[in-house]
Amino acid sequence: MDPTPALSILDLVKSFPAPAGGRVEVLRVPGLELKAGQQVALRGESGLGKTTLLHLVAGILEPDSGQVVVGGTPVTGRSEAQRDRFRAERLGYIFQTFNLLQGLTALENVVLGLAFGKGADRAAGLEALERVGLAHRAHYFPRQLSTGQQQRVAVARALANRPCLILADEPTGNLDAAHGRKVIDLLRQASADLGSALLVASHDPQVLEAFEDVLDLARINQVRPHEEEL
């Protein structure tokens, strides 16, 4: 297995403007590392910074200071366009709200994600849908799919580029228990098959129980909850 860490964080700090002026610091993470293929659940209640941390890792947000390195490549210090392209090429990101375009089919949604990276690849899109058991629904629109199937399309979109790191933000938040467990099983199996590291942020006990490696955000974030105003 590649000895290069899938994720390395060093002295990461993020704050946001406060309504009354000044800034409120919400994250201060001295260090975090995930090995290639490692599967970790990040535990923390809503509003304590899990999404912010994942957004910083993915390059959706820029930190005030510190460094994020994914697969040996720095994410921080790049332009927004460079971060977007890097995310499309090397990362898989699963949102709680699916973020599927309603006017595109399942396959088109998956292929569109690839288009922002190395280019649209229908074969890779179909392979990803096959991985999540939805190849037979490739030409269905989101409105024709169940909630669980829509989330599986979102998972396929995140896997299509064969990422070195998969990030999932409360991926079961809109699903019932049975479908939620199926999504977590899909993510864990895909991570193992692809050799991708997996970081799942959740406060759902069922999700956390599925992982041997559970990390408390409170343990790595030096900002205490009572300090936050967001």
XYZ file of C-alpha atoms in Angstrom:
230
model
C 0.000 0.000 0.000
C 1.198 3.526 -0.798
C 3.030 4.914 2.282
C 2.002 8.473 1.365
C -0.757 9.594 3.758
C -4.133 10.026 2.122
C -4.682 13.083 4.324
C -2.375 15.206 6.401
C -3.496 18.286 8.363
C -1.106 20.612 10.188
C -2.004 23.615 12.363
C -5.310 24.241 10.606
C -7.277 27.307 11.765
C -10.607 28.618 10.488
C -12.732 31.541 11.640
C -15.803 33.330 10.313
C -16.996 36.945 10.597
C -19.077 37.547 13.739
C -22.402 39.437 13.450
C -21.232 42.051 15.948
C -17.854 42.498 14.293
C -14.541 40.717 14.563
C -14.188 37.002 13.890
C -15.186 33.800 15.650
C -12.732 30.931 15.533
C -14.509 27.617 14.975
C -11.651 25.226 14.220
C -8.109 24.880 15.476
C -6.714 21.463 14.565
C -3.008 20.960 15.330
C -2.752 17.725 13.382
C -4.576 14.826 11.755
C -3.410 12.061 9.442
C -5.208 9.296 7.555
C -3.285 6.479 5.926
C -4.144 5.179 2.478
C -7.180 2.931 2.784
C -7.914 3.943 6.382
C -11.617 4.242 7.285
C -12.526 6.723 10.017
C -15.798 8.052 11.411
C -15.621 11.620 12.709
C -18.003 12.013 15.652
C -19.495 15.357 16.656
C -22.846 16.998 17.234
C -24.363 19.345 14.651
C -22.893 22.833 14.614
C -19.508 21.924 16.075
C -17.470 22.165 12.876
C -17.578 18.764 11.156
C -18.795 20.203 7.858
C -16.321 23.079 8.090
C -13.457 20.618 8.545
C -14.546 18.528 5.563
C -14.936 21.666 3.443
C -11.396 22.716 4.352
C -10.027 19.289 3.440
C -11.883 19.381 0.115
C -10.761 22.914 -0.698
C -14.320 24.258 -0.711
C -13.214 26.679 2.030
C -9.836 28.263 2.608
C -8.323 28.210 6.106
C -7.012 31.271 7.918
C -3.751 29.379 8.330
C -2.362 25.870 8.298
C -1.923 23.142 5.725
C -4.031 20.397 4.162
C -2.263 17.784 2.033
C -4.217 15.078 0.180
C -2.329 12.172 -1.342
C 0.929 14.095 -1.108
C -0.444 17.182 -2.881
C -1.108 20.438 -0.969
C -4.705 21.643 -1.184
C -4.068 24.887 0.659
C -2.301 27.702 -1.157
C -4.018 26.978 -4.476
C -6.401 29.206 -6.399
C -10.114 28.411 -6.267
C -10.018 27.046 -9.821
C -7.039 24.832 -8.970
C -8.790 23.529 -5.858
C -11.947 22.778 -7.859
C -9.996 20.796 -10.426
C -8.011 18.945 -7.772
C -11.221 18.018 -5.972
C -12.734 16.698 -9.207
C -9.645 14.623 -9.967
C -8.569 13.271 -6.569
C -11.415 13.553 -4.052
C -14.850 12.052 -3.623
C -17.372 14.146 -1.674
C -20.828 12.984 -0.573
C -23.220 15.658 0.668
C -26.146 15.056 3.000
C -28.492 16.773 0.547
C -27.415 14.715 -2.524
C -26.925 17.838 -4.748
C -28.160 16.073 -7.880
C -29.245 18.158 -10.866
C -32.890 17.339 -11.489
C -32.718 17.898 -15.246
C -29.961 15.304 -15.724
C -30.196 11.531 -15.574
C -28.335 9.511 -12.958
C -25.557 8.779 -15.439
C -25.337 12.395 -16.570
C -25.036 13.556 -12.964
C -22.134 11.177 -12.408
C -20.400 12.050 -15.690
C -20.798 15.781 -15.048
C -18.697 15.423 -11.907
C -15.941 13.797 -13.971
C -16.093 16.588 -16.551
C -14.651 19.066 -14.036
C -11.546 16.908 -13.710
C -9.910 14.816 -16.401
C -12.980 14.872 -18.635
C -16.389 13.277 -19.081
C -16.145 9.497 -19.173
C -19.415 7.591 -19.644
C -17.725 4.235 -19.119
C -16.372 5.357 -15.738
C -19.805 6.747 -14.878
C -21.517 3.453 -15.693
C -18.894 1.534 -13.718
C -19.582 3.736 -10.691
C -23.335 3.210 -10.994
C -22.740 -0.536 -11.293
C -20.688 -0.400 -8.083
C -23.685 1.015 -6.180
C -26.181 -1.316 -7.882
C -27.861 1.290 -10.078
C -26.593 0.624 -13.590
C -30.150 -0.372 -14.534
C -31.318 3.104 -13.446
C -28.626 5.001 -15.384
C -31.156 6.842 -17.549
C -33.623 7.670 -14.779
C -33.988 11.236 -13.557
C -33.636 11.953 -9.815
C -37.400 12.484 -9.452
C -37.890 8.915 -10.707
C -35.635 7.484 -8.018
C -36.298 6.820 -4.347
C -34.466 8.849 -1.703
C -32.118 5.945 -1.048
C -31.391 5.538 -4.758
C -30.646 9.250 -5.101
C -28.077 9.021 -2.337
C -26.523 6.000 -4.050
C -26.208 8.091 -7.251
C -24.433 10.718 -5.139
C -22.113 7.988 -3.867
C -21.451 6.824 -7.433
C -20.584 10.386 -8.434
C -18.046 10.539 -5.595
C -16.463 7.210 -6.590
C -16.315 7.655 -10.363
C -12.896 9.361 -10.352
C -11.422 6.567 -8.161
C -10.422 9.073 -5.466
C -7.576 8.677 -3.009
C -9.817 10.152 -0.296
C -13.600 9.907 0.130
C -15.336 12.483 2.329
C -18.927 11.979 3.470
C -20.853 14.619 5.420
C -23.768 13.070 7.359
C -24.458 10.776 4.367
C -27.369 9.039 6.125
C -29.037 12.214 7.409
C -31.975 12.010 4.983
C -32.349 8.222 5.002
C -34.126 5.694 7.172
C -32.068 3.222 9.187
C -32.084 0.421 6.606
C -31.079 2.613 3.669
C -28.556 4.449 5.834
C -26.778 1.231 6.711
C -26.734 0.221 3.045
C -25.040 3.499 2.083
C -22.397 3.075 4.790
C -21.758 -0.513 3.681
C -21.373 0.719 0.078
C -18.898 3.387 1.128
C -16.825 1.013 3.207
C -16.738 -1.623 0.482
C -15.827 0.926 -2.197
C -13.072 2.308 0.023
C -11.657 -1.182 0.426
C -11.960 -2.018 -3.289
C -10.370 1.239 -4.466
C -7.795 1.550 -1.679
C -9.242 4.978 -0.879
C -9.186 6.481 2.594
C -12.653 7.219 3.965
C -13.648 9.976 6.405
C -17.332 10.016 7.389
C -18.644 12.851 9.557
C -21.708 11.888 11.564
C -23.490 12.057 14.907
C -25.669 9.031 14.070
C -24.921 6.165 16.521
C -25.714 3.556 13.847
C -23.104 5.055 11.520
C -20.499 5.324 14.264
C -21.051 1.708 15.328
C -20.163 0.552 11.794
C -16.572 1.803 12.170
C -13.746 0.360 14.216
C -11.922 3.705 14.072
C -13.998 6.565 15.535
C -12.453 9.994 16.120
C -14.079 12.642 18.301
C -13.915 16.106 16.750
C -13.692 17.524 20.281
C -10.419 15.646 20.759
C -8.670 17.187 17.755
C -10.323 20.641 17.757
C -8.802 22.973 20.324
C -11.753 25.379 20.044
C -14.208 24.464 22.784
C -17.960 24.543 22.039
C -18.613 27.357 24.488
C -16.202 29.548 22.535
C -18.243 29.258 19.317
C -21.005 31.569 18.288
C -21.855 29.941 14.947
